[in-house]
XYZ file of C-alpha atoms in Angstrom:
194
model
C 0.000 0.000 0.000
C 1.042 3.539 -0.664
C 1.005 5.418 2.679
C 2.103 8.687 1.112
C -0.637 11.303 1.123
C -0.611 13.530 -1.923
C -0.734 17.264 -1.236
C -4.199 18.724 -1.621
C -4.542 22.058 -3.424
C -7.576 24.276 -3.032
C -9.240 26.831 -5.241
C -12.476 28.041 -6.753
C -13.964 27.635 -10.178
C -14.974 30.950 -11.692
C -17.969 31.466 -13.985
C -15.947 30.381 -17.002
C -14.775 27.176 -15.297
C -11.209 28.359 -14.692
C -9.461 27.449 -11.459
C -8.640 30.536 -9.342
C -7.607 31.309 -5.746
C -9.506 34.617 -5.657
C -13.115 34.877 -6.710
C -15.249 38.009 -7.016
C -18.902 37.496 -6.148
C -21.429 39.457 -8.203
C -22.945 42.220 -6.008
C -20.676 41.091 -3.189
C -17.118 40.944 -1.903
C -14.322 38.715 -3.122
C -13.253 35.417 -1.616
C -9.708 34.083 -1.353
C -8.545 30.622 -0.404
C -5.123 29.733 0.991
C -3.008 26.572 0.739
C -4.722 25.129 3.837
C -8.192 25.564 2.317
C -9.167 28.463 4.582
C -11.557 30.825 2.817
C -11.384 34.545 3.568
C -14.182 36.976 2.867
C -12.637 40.229 1.602
C -15.315 42.790 2.368
C -18.722 42.688 3.977
C -21.983 41.053 3.112
C -25.247 42.975 3.216
C -28.469 40.999 3.491
C -30.443 43.855 1.931
C -28.256 43.601 -1.197
C -27.872 39.829 -1.413
C -29.260 37.227 1.008
C -26.877 34.453 -0.093
C -23.770 33.864 -2.157
C -22.684 30.715 -3.917
C -19.394 29.491 -5.296
C -17.733 26.295 -6.455
C -14.969 24.962 -4.229
C -12.187 22.877 -5.734
C -9.953 20.325 -3.999
C -7.320 18.598 -6.133
C -3.926 16.911 -5.947
C -2.974 18.337 -9.341
C -0.275 20.850 -8.367
C -0.508 22.557 -11.744
C -4.266 23.125 -11.577
C -3.920 26.915 -11.702
C -1.534 26.903 -14.654
C -3.675 24.526 -16.662
C -6.766 26.689 -16.226
C -9.064 23.688 -16.125
C -9.511 20.858 -13.667
C -8.768 17.212 -14.272
C -11.711 15.654 -12.450
C -9.751 12.419 -11.979
C -7.344 14.349 -9.753
C -9.869 16.256 -7.663
C -13.422 17.198 -6.957
C -15.651 20.239 -6.856
C -18.475 21.192 -4.525
C -21.133 23.881 -4.886
C -21.270 25.942 -1.675
C -24.143 28.264 -0.743
C -23.481 30.739 2.039
C -26.606 32.270 3.569
C -26.342 35.817 4.873
C -28.012 36.549 8.214
C -30.207 39.624 8.350
C -28.886 41.719 11.219
C -30.459 44.888 12.497
C -28.297 47.679 11.120
C -30.906 50.415 10.841
C -31.376 53.037 13.545
C -34.864 54.107 14.611
C -36.187 57.469 13.466
C -37.835 59.840 15.919
C -41.041 61.038 14.272
C -42.556 63.117 17.081
C -42.520 66.912 16.828
C -39.538 69.056 17.808
C -41.694 71.466 19.828
C -43.588 70.317 22.903
C -46.978 71.856 23.640
C -46.474 74.823 25.971
C -47.344 74.386 29.627
C -48.483 76.836 32.251
C -46.111 77.830 34.997
C -46.831 76.688 38.574
C -48.299 73.390 37.366
C -47.910 70.044 39.094
C -44.630 68.291 39.717
C -44.075 65.368 37.317
C -46.343 66.972 34.701
C -46.355 65.189 31.330
C -44.979 67.657 28.765
C -43.991 65.554 25.761
C -44.201 62.038 24.363
C -41.428 60.863 22.079
C -42.475 58.636 19.195
C -40.009 56.627 17.132
C -40.316 54.372 14.102
C -38.005 51.392 13.673
C -39.658 49.810 10.640
C -37.344 51.183 7.940
C -35.788 48.570 5.634
C -37.828 45.745 7.195
C -36.093 46.299 10.512
C -35.980 43.167 12.641
C -35.241 44.542 16.100
C -37.620 43.962 18.949
C -38.452 47.461 20.142
C -36.382 50.337 21.417
C -35.781 52.525 24.456
C -35.668 56.285 24.865
C -33.127 58.511 26.581
C -32.935 62.220 27.270
C -29.950 64.579 27.231
C -29.163 68.199 26.557
C -29.005 71.544 28.314
C -32.062 71.129 30.519
C -32.262 67.322 30.659
C -31.748 67.236 34.429
C -35.081 69.017 34.866
C -36.950 66.193 33.127
C -37.519 62.456 33.461
C -38.270 60.094 30.614
C -40.002 56.733 30.648
C -37.480 54.651 28.698
C -40.209 52.377 27.337
C -43.009 54.795 26.434
C -41.074 57.985 25.676
C -43.221 60.005 28.113
C -41.279 63.082 29.263
C -42.271 64.747 32.544
C -41.103 67.968 34.145
C -39.591 67.021 37.534
C -40.799 70.178 39.299
C -43.384 72.818 38.488
C -42.091 75.366 35.980
C -41.661 79.016 36.935
C -41.783 81.430 34.003
C -39.839 84.091 35.912
C -36.959 81.617 36.439
C -36.937 80.047 32.971
C -39.168 80.769 29.967
C -37.956 77.994 27.659
C -36.503 74.533 28.170
C -34.657 72.390 25.659
C -33.690 68.728 25.641
C -32.695 65.998 23.205
C -34.367 62.638 22.719
C -32.625 59.538 21.362
C -34.248 56.180 20.579
C -31.995 53.112 20.653
C -33.140 49.731 19.342
C -32.264 46.392 20.930
C -29.360 45.934 18.501
C -27.782 49.154 19.804
C -28.558 51.354 16.794
C -29.211 54.878 18.060
C -31.306 57.460 16.265
C -30.101 60.941 15.561
C -30.887 63.175 18.531
C -34.188 65.031 18.222
C -33.889 68.510 19.721
C -37.088 69.524 21.498
C -38.078 72.884 22.981
C -40.734 73.592 25.592
C -42.236 77.040 26.172
C -43.619 78.010 29.562
C -46.763 80.153 29.715
C -46.583 83.134 32.062
C -49.562 83.283 34.403
C -50.631 86.245 36.549
C -49.268 85.344 39.968
């Protein structure tokens, strides 16, 4: 018996049937294969562009397979490979609520509801499972936000003589960690005769 193992060479077959070690995928990145048969993806895949890629893998003991340009099937084999691309959430939510809160009267109740943030995370068939809200900005410390509903409350009753206008920013972040652009919101305080 012959105990000597022939060296195995790896490659791809391109669309014309030629043996290659680098293959460009239509509407996708290129693939390379090394002497050990490890395949490297050179670039990124985008599910919204292409949900799978396919290529033909070649394994042969014909050391001249690249020079010959074609494959001697007696010296190797080919296998069609289909690589499915997972659809990951890569789209940030969009805040669709107004950038001006309805004005409130001064000397109102503590914890008065002044604004409700509304976001939409359905762009590009988004697959995340909801989002949370956060508040920041110049006057953010004077407000609280319900992270689940987007309800913004004024922590203490407003006093027109102390501050006529408040401003804060709202951000919605989906469960994949994609954050919306900050929505700048202003709140006017109505001056009452006091």
